[in-house]
CSV table of C-alpha atoms in Angstrom, one decimal:
chain,number,residue,atom,x,y,z
B,1,MET,CA,0.0,0.0,0.0
B,2,SER,CA,1.4,3.4,-1.0
B,3,SER,CA,2.2,5.7,1.9
B,4,ARG,CA,1.0,8.6,-0.3
B,5,MET,CA,-2.7,9.3,0.4
B,6,ASP,CA,-5.1,9.2,-2.5
B,7,ASN,CA,-6.2,12.6,-3.8
B,8,LYS,CA,-9.7,12.2,-2.5
B,9,SER,CA,-12.0,14.1,-0.2
B,10,TYR,CA,-14.0,12.4,2.5
B,11,LEU,CA,-17.6,13.4,2.9
B,12,VAL,CA,-19.3,13.4,6.3
B,13,GLN,CA,-23.0,13.3,6.0
B,14,MET,CA,-25.8,12.7,8.5
B,15,ASN,CA,-28.4,10.1,7.8
B,16,GLY,CA,-31.9,10.4,9.0
B,17,ASN,CA,-31.0,8.7,12.3
B,18,GLY,CA,-28.3,11.2,13.1
B,19,VAL,CA,-25.6,8.6,12.4
B,20,HIS,CA,-22.4,9.7,10.6
B,21,SER,CA,-21.5,7.8,7.4
B,22,LYS,CA,-18.5,8.3,5.2
B,23,THR,CA,-18.2,8.2,1.4
B,24,THR,CA,-15.5,9.2,-0.9
B,25,VAL,CA,-15.5,11.3,-4.1
B,26,SER,CA,-12.8,12.6,-6.2
B,27,ALA,CA,-11.8,16.2,-6.2
B,28,LYS,CA,-13.1,16.5,-9.8
B,29,SER,CA,-16.7,15.8,-8.7
B,30,LEU,CA,-16.7,18.9,-6.5
B,31,ASN,CA,-17.8,22.2,-7.9
B,32,GLY,CA,-15.7,25.3,-7.4
B,33,THR,CA,-17.2,26.1,-4.0
B,34,GLY,CA,-16.0,22.8,-2.4
B,35,VAL,CA,-19.5,21.6,-2.2
B,36,THR,CA,-20.8,18.6,-4.2
B,37,GLY,CA,-23.9,18.8,-6.4
B,38,LYS,CA,-25.8,17.3,-3.5
B,39,GLY,CA,-24.8,20.0,-1.2
B,40,PHE,CA,-22.5,18.0,1.0
B,41,HIS,CA,-19.6,19.9,2.6
B,42,HIS,CA,-16.3,18.1,2.2
B,43,VAL,CA,-13.0,18.0,4.0
B,44,SER,CA,-9.9,17.8,1.8
B,45,VAL,CA,-7.4,15.2,2.8
B,46,ASN,CA,-4.3,16.7,1.2
B,47,GLY,CA,-3.9,20.1,-0.4
B,48,SER,CA,-6.4,22.9,0.0
B,49,LEU,CA,-9.3,23.2,-2.5
B,50,TYR,CA,-10.2,26.6,-0.9
B,51,PRO,CA,-8.7,29.9,-1.9
B,52,ALA,CA,-6.8,31.6,0.8
B,53,LYS,CA,-8.9,34.3,2.4
B,54,ALA,CA,-7.4,37.6,3.4
B,55,LYS,CA,-8.1,38.0,7.1
B,56,SER,CA,-6.5,39.5,10.1
B,57,ARG,CA,-4.4,37.3,12.2
B,58,ARG,CA,-2.9,37.5,15.7
B,59,GLN,CA,0.5,39.0,15.6
B,60,ARG,CA,1.7,37.3,18.8
B,61,TRP,CA,0.6,34.7,21.4
B,62,GLU,CA,-1.8,36.0,23.9
B,63,VAL,CA,-3.6,33.2,25.8
B,64,LYS,CA,-5.5,34.6,28.8
B,65,PRO,CA,-7.7,32.8,31.4
B,66,SER,CA,-11.4,33.1,31.1
B,67,GLU,CA,-13.4,35.5,33.2
B,68,MET,CA,-14.9,32.5,34.9
B,69,ALA,CA,-11.5,31.2,35.9
B,70,LYS,CA,-10.4,34.6,37.1
B,71,ASN,CA,-13.6,35.0,39.2
B,72,THR,CA,-13.1,31.6,40.8
B,73,LEU,CA,-11.6,32.0,44.3
B,74,ASN,CA,-11.8,29.6,47.3
B,75,PRO,CA,-11.6,31.9,50.4
B,76,ILE,CA,-10.0,29.1,52.5
B,77,ARG,CA,-7.2,28.7,50.0
B,78,ALA,CA,-6.8,32.4,49.6
B,79,ILE,CA,-6.3,32.8,53.4
B,80,VAL,CA,-4.4,29.6,54.2
B,81,ASP,CA,-2.0,29.9,51.2
B,82,GLY,CA,-1.0,33.3,52.5
B,83,MET,CA,-0.3,32.1,56.0
B,84,LYS,CA,3.2,31.3,57.3
B,85,LEU,CA,2.7,27.9,58.6
B,86,THR,CA,6.0,26.7,60.1
B,87,PRO,CA,5.3,24.2,63.0
B,88,HIS,CA,7.4,24.2,66.1
B,89,PRO,CA,10.3,21.8,65.5
B,90,ASP,CA,10.0,20.1,68.8
B,91,LYS,CA,6.2,19.5,68.7
B,92,PRO,CA,4.5,17.2,66.3
B,93,MET,CA,1.9,18.9,64.2
B,94,ILE,CA,-1.8,18.5,65.1
B,95,ALA,CA,-4.0,19.6,62.2
B,96,LEU,CA,-7.5,20.5,63.5
B,97,SER,CA,-8.2,22.2,60.2
B,98,ILE,CA,-9.1,19.6,57.7
B,99,GLY,CA,-12.7,18.6,57.2
B,100,ASP,CA,-11.7,15.1,56.1
B,101,PRO,CA,-12.6,12.4,58.7
B,102,THR,CA,-10.2,9.8,57.2
B,103,VAL,CA,-7.0,11.8,57.6
B,104,PHE,CA,-5.8,10.2,60.9
B,105,GLY,CA,-7.1,6.6,60.1
B,106,ASN,CA,-9.1,6.5,63.4
B,107,LEU,CA,-12.5,6.6,61.7
B,108,PRO,CA,-12.6,3.9,59.0
B,109,THR,CA,-15.7,3.2,57.1
B,110,ASP,CA,-17.7,0.0,57.8
B,111,ASP,CA,-16.8,-3.4,56.5
B,112,ALA,CA,-20.2,-3.6,54.8
B,113,VAL,CA,-19.4,-0.4,52.8
B,114,LEU,CA,-16.1,-1.8,51.7
B,115,GLN,CA,-17.7,-5.2,50.8
B,116,ALA,CA,-20.3,-3.4,48.7
B,117,MET,CA,-17.5,-1.7,46.7
B,118,LYS,CA,-15.6,-5.0,46.2
B,119,ASP,CA,-18.7,-6.8,45.0
B,120,ALA,CA,-19.4,-4.0,42.5
B,121,ILE,CA,-15.9,-4.2,41.1
B,122,ASP,CA,-16.0,-8.0,40.9
B,123,SER,CA,-19.3,-8.0,39.1
B,124,GLN,CA,-17.7,-6.2,36.2
B,125,LYS,CA,-21.0,-4.5,35.5
B,126,TYR,CA,-20.0,-1.0,36.3
B,127,ASN,CA,-17.0,-0.3,34.2
B,128,GLY,CA,-18.8,1.7,31.5
B,129,TYR,CA,-20.8,4.9,31.2
B,130,ALA,CA,-24.0,5.3,33.2
B,131,PRO,CA,-26.7,7.8,32.3
B,132,SER,CA,-25.5,11.3,33.3
B,133,VAL,CA,-28.1,11.4,36.1
B,134,GLY,CA,-27.1,8.0,37.4
B,135,TYR,CA,-28.3,4.4,37.1
B,136,LEU,CA,-32.0,4.1,37.7
B,137,LYS,CA,-31.5,1.3,40.2
B,138,SER,CA,-29.1,3.5,42.2
B,139,ARG,CA,-31.3,6.5,42.1
B,140,GLN,CA,-34.2,4.4,43.4
B,141,ALA,CA,-32.1,3.2,46.2
B,142,VAL,CA,-31.4,6.7,47.3
B,143,ALA,CA,-35.1,7.7,46.9
B,144,ASN,CA,-36.1,4.7,49.1
B,145,PHE,CA,-33.5,5.5,51.8
B,146,TYR,CA,-34.6,9.2,52.1
B,147,SER,CA,-38.3,9.0,51.3
B,148,CYS,CA,-40.7,9.7,54.1
B,149,PRO,CA,-44.5,10.3,54.2
B,150,GLU,CA,-44.0,14.1,54.6
B,151,ALA,CA,-41.5,14.2,51.7
B,152,PRO,CA,-41.9,11.1,49.4
B,153,LEU,CA,-39.3,10.4,46.8
B,154,GLU,CA,-39.1,8.4,43.6
B,155,ALA,CA,-36.1,7.6,41.4
B,156,GLU,CA,-37.0,10.5,39.0
B,157,ASP,CA,-36.6,12.9,42.0
B,158,VAL,CA,-32.9,11.9,42.4
B,159,ILE,CA,-29.8,13.1,40.5
B,160,LEU,CA,-26.6,11.4,41.3
B,161,THR,CA,-23.5,13.6,41.3
B,162,SER,CA,-19.8,13.6,41.7
B,163,GLY,CA,-19.8,14.4,45.4
B,164,CYS,CA,-22.0,16.8,47.2
B,165,SER,CA,-20.0,19.7,45.8
B,166,GLN,CA,-21.2,18.9,42.3
B,167,ALA,CA,-24.8,18.6,43.6
B,168,ILE,CA,-24.5,22.2,45.0
B,169,ASP,CA,-22.9,23.3,41.7
B,170,LEU,CA,-25.8,21.9,39.7
B,171,ALA,CA,-28.4,23.3,42.1
B,172,ILE,CA,-27.1,26.8,42.0
B,173,GLY,CA,-26.6,26.5,38.2
B,174,VAL,CA,-30.2,25.5,37.6
B,175,LEU,CA,-31.8,28.2,39.8
B,176,CYS,CA,-29.7,31.2,39.1
B,177,ASN,CA,-28.8,33.5,36.2
B,178,PRO,CA,-25.9,36.0,36.1
B,179,GLY,CA,-27.0,39.1,38.0
B,180,ASP,CA,-29.2,37.1,40.4
B,181,ASN,CA,-28.4,36.8,44.1
B,182,ILE,CA,-28.4,34.0,46.5
B,183,LEU,CA,-28.5,34.1,50.3
B,184,VAL,CA,-25.7,32.3,52.0
B,185,PRO,CA,-25.1,31.7,55.8
B,186,CYS,CA,-22.3,33.6,57.6
B,187,PRO,CA,-20.3,31.8,58.8
B,188,GLY,CA,-20.8,29.3,56.1
B,189,PHE,CA,-19.1,26.7,53.8
B,190,SER,CA,-16.9,28.7,51.4
B,191,LEU,CA,-17.7,26.7,48.3
B,192,TYR,CA,-21.1,28.4,47.9
B,193,LYS,CA,-19.4,31.8,47.2
B,194,THR,CA,-16.7,30.2,45.1
B,195,LEU,CA,-19.3,28.6,42.7
B,196,ALA,CA,-21.7,31.5,42.7
B,197,VAL,CA,-19.3,34.3,42.0
B,198,SER,CA,-17.7,32.3,39.2
B,199,MET,CA,-21.1,32.2,37.5
B,200,GLY,CA,-21.7,35.9,37.9
B,201,ILE,CA,-24.1,35.5,40.8
B,202,GLU,CA,-24.1,37.9,43.7
B,203,VAL,CA,-23.7,36.4,47.2
B,204,LYS,CA,-25.5,38.0,50.1
B,205,LEU,CA,-24.5,36.8,53.5
B,206,TYR,CA,-27.1,36.4,56.2
B,207,ASN,CA,-26.0,36.2,59.8
B,208,LEU,CA,-26.0,33.3,62.1
B,209,LEU,CA,-26.1,34.0,65.8
B,210,PRO,CA,-23.4,32.4,68.0
B,211,GLU,CA,-25.3,33.4,71.2
B,212,LYS,CA,-28.3,31.4,70.0
B,213,SER,CA,-26.3,28.3,69.0
B,214,TRP,CA,-25.8,29.7,65.5
B,215,GLU,CA,-29.6,30.1,64.6
B,216,VAL,CA,-30.3,32.2,61.6
B,217,ASP,CA,-30.9,35.9,62.2
B,218,LEU,CA,-34.3,35.8,60.4
B,219,GLN,CA,-34.8,39.5,60.3
B,220,HIS,CA,-31.5,39.9,58.6
B,221,MET,CA,-32.1,37.2,56.2
B,222,GLU,CA,-35.4,38.6,55.2
B,223,SER,CA,-34.0,42.1,54.8
B,224,LEU,CA,-31.7,40.8,52.0
B,225,ILE,CA,-34.4,39.3,49.8
B,226,ASN,CA,-35.3,41.2,46.6
B,227,GLU,CA,-36.8,40.4,43.2
B,228,ARG,CA,-33.4,39.0,42.0
B,229,THR,CA,-33.0,36.5,44.9
B,230,SER,CA,-33.1,33.1,43.3
B,231,CYS,CA,-32.5,30.8,46.3
B,232,ILE,CA,-31.7,30.6,50.0
B,233,ILE,CA,-28.9,28.2,51.0
B,234,ILE,CA,-29.5,26.5,54.4
B,235,THR,CA,-26.8,24.3,55.9
B,236,ASN,CA,-28.1,21.9,58.5
B,237,PRO,CA,-26.2,20.4,60.4
B,238,SER,CA,-23.7,23.2,59.8
B,239,ASN,CA,-20.2,23.4,58.5
B,240,PRO,CA,-18.4,25.3,60.1
B,241,CYS,CA,-20.5,25.7,63.2
B,242,GLY,CA,-21.5,22.1,64.2
B,243,SER,CA,-25.0,23.5,64.9
B,244,VAL,CA,-28.3,21.7,64.4
B,245,PHE,CA,-31.5,23.7,63.9
B,246,THR,CA,-34.6,22.8,65.8
B,247,LYS,CA,-37.8,21.8,64.0
B,248,GLU,CA,-39.3,25.2,65.2
B,249,HIS,CA,-36.5,27.2,63.8
B,250,LEU,CA,-36.6,25.3,60.4
B,251,GLN,CA,-40.3,26.1,60.2
B,252,LYS,CA,-39.5,29.8,60.7
B,253,ILE,CA,-37.0,29.7,57.9
B,254,LEU,CA,-39.6,28.1,55.6
B,255,LYS,CA,-42.0,30.8,56.5
B,256,VAL,CA,-39.7,33.5,55.3
B,257,ALA,CA,-39.0,31.6,52.0
B,258,SER,CA,-42.7,31.1,51.5
B,259,LYS,CA,-43.6,34.7,52.2
B,260,HIS,CA,-41.1,35.8,49.4
B,261,CYS,CA,-41.6,32.9,47.1
B,262,VAL,CA,-37.9,31.9,47.1
B,263,PRO,CA,-36.8,28.3,46.8
B,264,ILE,CA,-34.3,26.7,49.1
B,265,LEU,CA,-31.1,24.9,48.5
B,266,ALA,CA,-30.6,22.6,51.5
B,267,ASP,CA,-27.1,21.4,52.1
B,268,GLU,CA,-27.7,18.3,54.1
B,269,ILE,CA,-24.4,16.5,53.7
B,270,TYR,CA,-24.3,16.1,57.5
B,271,SER,CA,-27.8,14.8,57.6
B,272,ASP,CA,-28.3,12.4,60.6
B,273,MET,CA,-24.9,13.2,62.0
B,274,VAL,CA,-26.5,14.7,65.1
B,275,PHE,CA,-25.7,14.0,68.8
B,276,PRO,CA,-28.0,12.1,71.0
B,277,GLY,CA,-30.8,14.2,72.3
B,278,CYS,CA,-31.1,16.3,69.1
B,279,SER,CA,-33.4,15.7,66.2
B,280,CYS,CA,-32.7,16.9,62.7
B,281,PRO,CA,-35.7,16.6,60.4
B,282,SER,CA,-35.0,17.3,56.7
B,283,LEU,CA,-36.2,20.7,55.6
B,284,ALA,CA,-38.3,19.1,52.9
B,285,SER,CA,-40.2,17.1,55.5
B,286,LEU,CA,-41.5,20.3,57.0
B,287,SER,CA,-42.3,22.2,53.8
B,288,SER,CA,-45.9,22.4,52.5
B,289,ASP,CA,-45.3,25.0,49.8
B,290,VAL,CA,-41.6,25.9,49.5
B,291,PRO,CA,-39.8,23.8,46.8
B,292,ILE,CA,-36.4,22.4,47.9
B,293,LEU,CA,-33.3,21.0,46.3
B,294,SER,CA,-31.6,18.9,49.0
B,295,CYS,CA,-27.9,18.1,48.4
B,296,GLY,CA,-26.3,15.2,50.2
B,297,GLY,CA,-23.8,12.3,49.7
B,298,LEU,CA,-21.8,9.5,51.2
B,299,ALA,CA,-18.8,11.6,52.1
B,300,LYS,CA,-19.3,12.4,55.8
B,301,ARG,CA,-21.8,10.0,57.2
B,302,TRP,CA,-20.2,7.0,55.6
B,303,LEU,CA,-16.7,8.4,56.0
B,304,VAL,CA,-15.7,8.1,52.3
B,305,PRO,CA,-15.3,11.6,50.9
B,306,GLY,CA,-12.8,10.5,48.3
B,307,TRP,CA,-15.4,8.2,46.6
B,308,ARG,CA,-17.2,11.3,45.2
B,309,MET,CA,-20.8,10.2,45.5
B,310,GLY,CA,-23.4,12.9,46.0
B,311,TRP,CA,-27.0,13.5,45.1
B,312,ILE,CA,-29.7,16.1,44.6
B,313,LEU,CA,-33.2,15.2,46.0
B,314,ILE,CA,-35.8,17.2,44.2
B,315,HIS,CA,-38.6,18.0,46.6
B,316,ASP,CA,-41.1,19.9,44.4
B,317,ARG,CA,-44.2,21.5,46.0
B,318,ASN,CA,-47.3,22.4,44.1
B,319,ASN,CA,-45.4,21.7,40.8
B,320,ILE,CA,-43.4,25.0,41.3
B,321,PHE,CA,-40.2,23.5,39.9
B,322,GLY,CA,-42.2,21.7,37.3
B,323,SER,CA,-40.6,19.9,34.4
B,324,GLU,CA,-38.3,22.8,33.5
B,325,ILE,CA,-36.1,22.6,36.6
B,326,ARG,CA,-35.9,18.8,36.3
B,327,GLN,CA,-34.9,19.0,32.7
B,328,GLY,CA,-32.4,21.8,33.5
B,329,LEU,CA,-30.8,19.6,36.1
B,330,VAL,CA,-30.5,16.7,33.6
B,331,LYS,CA,-29.0,19.1,31.0
B,332,LEU,CA,-26.5,20.4,33.5
B,333,SER,CA,-25.6,16.9,34.6
B,334,GLN,CA,-24.6,16.1,31.0
B,335,ARG,CA,-21.7,18.5,31.2
B,336,ILE,CA,-19.9,15.9,33.3
B,337,LEU,CA,-20.9,12.4,32.5
B,338,GLY,CA,-22.2,11.5,36.0
B,339,ALA,CA,-20.9,10.1,39.2
B,340,CYS,CA,-18.5,7.2,39.6
B,341,THR,CA,-20.2,4.1,38.2
B,342,VAL,CA,-18.5,1.6,40.6
B,343,VAL,CA,-19.8,3.5,43.6
B,344,GLN,CA,-23.2,3.7,42.0
B,345,GLY,CA,-23.1,0.0,41.6
B,346,ALA,CA,-22.3,-0.4,45.3
B,347,LEU,CA,-24.8,2.3,46.5
B,348,GLU,CA,-27.9,0.2,47.1
B,349,SER,CA,-25.9,-2.2,49.3
B,350,ILE,CA,-24.2,0.6,51.1
B,351,LEU,CA,-27.5,2.3,52.0
B,352,ASN,CA,-29.2,-0.9,52.9
B,353,ASN,CA,-26.5,-3.0,54.6
B,354,THR,CA,-24.5,-0.5,56.7
B,355,PRO,CA,-25.3,-1.4,60.3
B,356,GLN,CA,-26.8,1.1,62.7
B,357,SER,CA,-24.0,0.4,65.1
B,358,PHE,CA,-21.5,2.0,62.6
B,359,TYR,CA,-23.5,5.3,62.6
B,360,ASN,CA,-23.9,5.2,66.4
B,361,ASN,CA,-20.2,4.6,67.0
B,362,THR,CA,-19.2,7.5,64.7
B,363,ILE,CA,-21.6,9.9,66.4
B,364,SER,CA,-20.5,8.7,69.9
B,365,PHE,CA,-16.9,9.5,69.0
B,366,LEU,CA,-17.6,12.9,67.6
B,367,LYS,CA,-19.7,13.9,70.6
B,368,SER,CA,-17.1,12.7,73.0
B,369,ASN,CA,-14.4,14.7,71.3
B,370,SER,CA,-16.6,17.7,71.0
B,371,GLU,CA,-17.3,17.6,74.8
B,372,ILE,CA,-13.6,17.3,75.6
B,373,CYS,CA,-12.8,20.2,73.4
B,374,PHE,CA,-15.7,22.4,74.6
B,375,SER,CA,-15.0,21.6,78.2
B,376,GLU,CA,-11.2,22.3,78.0
B,377,LEU,CA,-11.5,25.5,76.0
B,378,SER,CA,-14.4,26.9,78.0
B,379,THR,CA,-12.0,27.6,80.9
B,380,VAL,CA,-9.4,29.2,78.8
B,381,PRO,CA,-9.5,33.1,79.4
B,382,GLY,CA,-10.2,35.0,76.2
B,383,LEU,CA,-11.8,32.1,74.3
B,384,THR,CA,-15.5,31.3,73.9
B,385,PRO,CA,-16.3,28.0,72.3
B,386,ILE,CA,-19.8,27.4,71.1
B,387,ARG,CA,-21.2,24.0,72.0
B,388,PRO,CA,-21.9,22.0,68.9
B,389,SER,CA,-24.9,19.6,68.4
B,390,GLY,CA,-23.7,17.6,65.3
B,391,ALA,CA,-21.5,17.4,62.3
B,392,MET,CA,-17.7,17.4,62.9
B,393,TYR,CA,-16.9,21.0,64.0
B,394,LEU,CA,-16.7,23.4,66.8
B,395,MET,CA,-16.3,27.2,66.5
B,396,VAL,CA,-14.3,29.1,69.1
B,397,GLY,CA,-14.5,32.9,69.6
B,398,ILE,CA,-11.4,34.9,70.3
B,399,ASP,CA,-11.8,38.1,72.4
B,400,MET,CA,-9.1,40.0,70.4
B,401,ASP,CA,-9.1,42.8,73.1
B,402,HIS,CA,-7.4,40.3,75.4
B,403,PHE,CA,-4.8,39.4,72.8
B,404,PRO,CA,-3.3,42.7,71.7
B,405,ASP,CA,-0.2,41.0,70.3
B,406,PHE,CA,-2.3,39.7,67.3
B,407,LYS,CA,-3.9,41.7,64.6
B,408,ASN,CA,-6.8,39.2,63.8
B,409,ASP,CA,-7.8,35.6,63.8
B,410,VAL,CA,-5.5,34.8,61.0
B,411,ASP,CA,-2.5,36.2,62.8
B,412,PHE,CA,-3.6,34.3,66.0
B,413,THR,CA,-3.9,31.0,64.3
B,414,GLU,CA,-0.7,31.4,62.3
B,415,ARG,CA,1.3,32.0,65.5
B,416,LEU,CA,-0.5,29.1,67.2
B,417,VAL,CA,1.1,26.9,64.5
B,418,THR,CA,4.5,28.5,64.8
B,419,GLU,CA,4.6,28.1,68.6
B,420,GLN,CA,2.4,25.1,69.4
B,421,SER,CA,2.2,23.1,66.1
B,422,VAL,CA,-1.6,23.2,66.3
B,423,PHE,CA,-3.4,24.3,63.2
B,424,CYS,CA,-7.0,25.6,63.5
B,425,LEU,CA,-8.7,27.2,60.5
B,426,PRO,CA,-9.2,31.0,61.1
B,427,ALA,CA,-12.9,31.8,60.6
B,428,SER,CA,-12.0,34.6,58.3
B,429,ALA,CA,-12.0,31.8,55.7
B,430,PHE,CA,-15.8,31.7,56.4
B,431,GLU,CA,-16.1,35.4,56.4
B,432,TYR,CA,-16.5,35.5,60.1
B,433,PRO,CA,-13.4,37.1,61.8
B,434,ASN,CA,-12.3,36.6,65.4
B,435,PHE,CA,-13.3,33.0,65.6
B,436,PHE,CA,-11.5,29.7,64.6
B,437,ARG,CA,-12.9,26.3,63.6
B,438,ILE,CA,-11.8,23.1,65.1
B,439,VAL,CA,-12.4,19.7,63.4
B,440,VAL,CA,-13.2,17.1,66.1
B,441,THR,CA,-12.3,14.0,64.1
B,442,VAL,CA,-8.8,13.6,65.4
B,443,PRO,CA,-7.9,10.8,67.8
B,444,GLU,CA,-8.9,11.5,71.4
B,445,GLU,CA,-5.3,11.8,72.8
B,446,MET,CA,-4.5,14.3,70.1
B,447,MET,CA,-7.6,16.4,70.9
B,448,VAL,CA,-6.6,16.5,74.6
B,449,GLU,CA,-3.0,17.4,73.7
B,450,ALA,CA,-4.2,20.1,71.2
B,451,CYS,CA,-6.4,21.7,73.8
B,452,ALA,CA,-3.5,21.7,76.3
B,453,ARG,CA,-1.3,23.5,73.8
B,454,ILE,CA,-4.0,26.0,72.9
B,455,ARG,CA,-4.4,26.8,76.7
B,456,GLU,CA,-0.7,27.3,77.0
B,457,PHE,CA,-0.6,29.6,74.1
B,458,CYS,CA,-3.5,31.7,75.3
B,459,GLN,CA,-2.1,32.0,78.8
B,460,ARG,CA,1.1,33.3,77.4
B,461,TYR,CA,-0.6,36.1,75.4
B,462,TYR,CA,-3.7,36.9,77.3
B,463,ARG,CA,-3.9,40.3,78.8
B,464,PRO,CA,-6.6,41.6,81.2
B,465,ARG,CA,-8.8,44.4,79.9
B,466,SER,CA,-7.2,47.8,80.5
B,467,CYS,CA,-9.5,48.6,83.4
B,468,ASP,CA,-6.6,50.3,85.1
B,469,SER,CA,-6.9,53.3,82.8
B,470,ASN,CA,-10.6,53.5,83.5
B,471,ASP,CA,-9.7,53.7,87.3
B,472,LEU,CA,-7.3,56.6,86.5
B,473,ASP,CA,-10.1,58.4,84.6
B,474,GLN,CA,-12.3,58.2,87.7
C-alpha cells in the first residue's frame, strides 16, 4: 500500500438517524465552492481546495484565562495559602483544620461499605458509562432511603452527582442566572461563594447568631431578599458551626421563604450526624409549599469523601419547579458524565446494609471529642467555644481585646502553628473574623493534647482588659 494518500476528499453526512456515514468522491466531482452537487460539505485530505482568504491574524501569542477562571476563588485557599505555617520543630503537628474524617485513620468506614464496593468491582457490571443522572436502580435506592411520608421520593426525584459539591454546583446553576443573588449563611461553607461568583451570581451573607447556637438571624435574612433573589442556602447540620437547627427554627426559615416565594437549596451532607438528644428533620419534610433541592452524599456519614458520590433530592411543591427545573438539572448533569459508576453499583448495598452500630459509633466518638474540646477551652481566658450539636466541627470565639499581640484571627492561628504546632482554621475563611474552627475527628489523645497547647498559648498572650486606665479616669 502506498504511503501517499489518494487525492480524495472524505464526505461526512448525516443520515436520518443522526448517524455519521463516510463516502469518498474525487476532487473533480466537487464544484468550485468545495460543495458537491448534492450540497455535501467536504474536507480535503491533502492540499487545499479553498482559496486563501485575506483575514487579520494575531501578531503574537496571547492566551488569557477566562473570566470564569479569574472569578473563581476559594476563600479558604486564599487565606491559608498566605499564612506562614512553620510548625514548632519540637512539637508534632496536630492539624485540626481539615474537614476530612479519614486523615488520621481512626475513623474507618464500615466493612459492609467496603464489601459493597468489592462486590461492585468483581461483578464487572459497572466499568462503563452510566446515564448522566445515574443508574435508575441506584437513584431508586437513594429515593427509598430518604423517602418519608411528609416528603416522598421516587427515582425521578434523584440526580446522582460527583460528590455533594457537584450537587451544590448543579443546584445553583439550575436556579440562578448571572446578575441574580443567593442568600448564604455567615459563617458558612466557602464553596457556595466560590461557585456562585464564578457564575456571575451575587452572594448576600445572612448572619448566624453564636449566642443562639448559630440560629439564623431571620430578620437579617429577610431584609436581604429582593426580586433577584433566586434561592436561599440552608446548611443543617452546619459546617463550620456544628450546629443543628430545631424543628421550630426550620419552620420559621420556611415561613420567610414562603412569604417571598424563594426556593431553598438545603445542604444536608451532614444529615443524621447529630448528637443524642437532638433531632434533625430534613427541611423538605417540614415544607408544604416551598420547593427544595436537597444536596447530600456519602462523604461524611459513611466516611468516604474520596469516593465522590453525592446527590440532589428534588422536593417539588405544588409543581413550582415543574418539568423545566428537572430538565435543567438533567442538561447540566450532562456537562460531566455523571458520578463514579462503581460507587453507583455499590450504592444500594451501602445504603441498605450499613449497620446502625456503625453510625452510632461515629456519632458517639464525635460527641465525646466535642465535649472534651468544649470543656477544655471553656475555661481558657479569652476564648468562647460554642457547644456543637452535630457534624464534625466546633467554633471558638477569640476576644481579640485580650490578645493585643495579634492583629486578627489569621495572625492568632498562624502564631498558634508556629509556637504550638496546632493548626486551626481562622474563621475569616468563612467570612466570620475573630473565631476559629476546630475539626473534632482527630484521635482523642490528640484532641486532649491540642487543647492543652491552645491553653498554654492563650495563657502566654492573654492580657486583662485595660480597666486600670478607667480607674485613673475616675
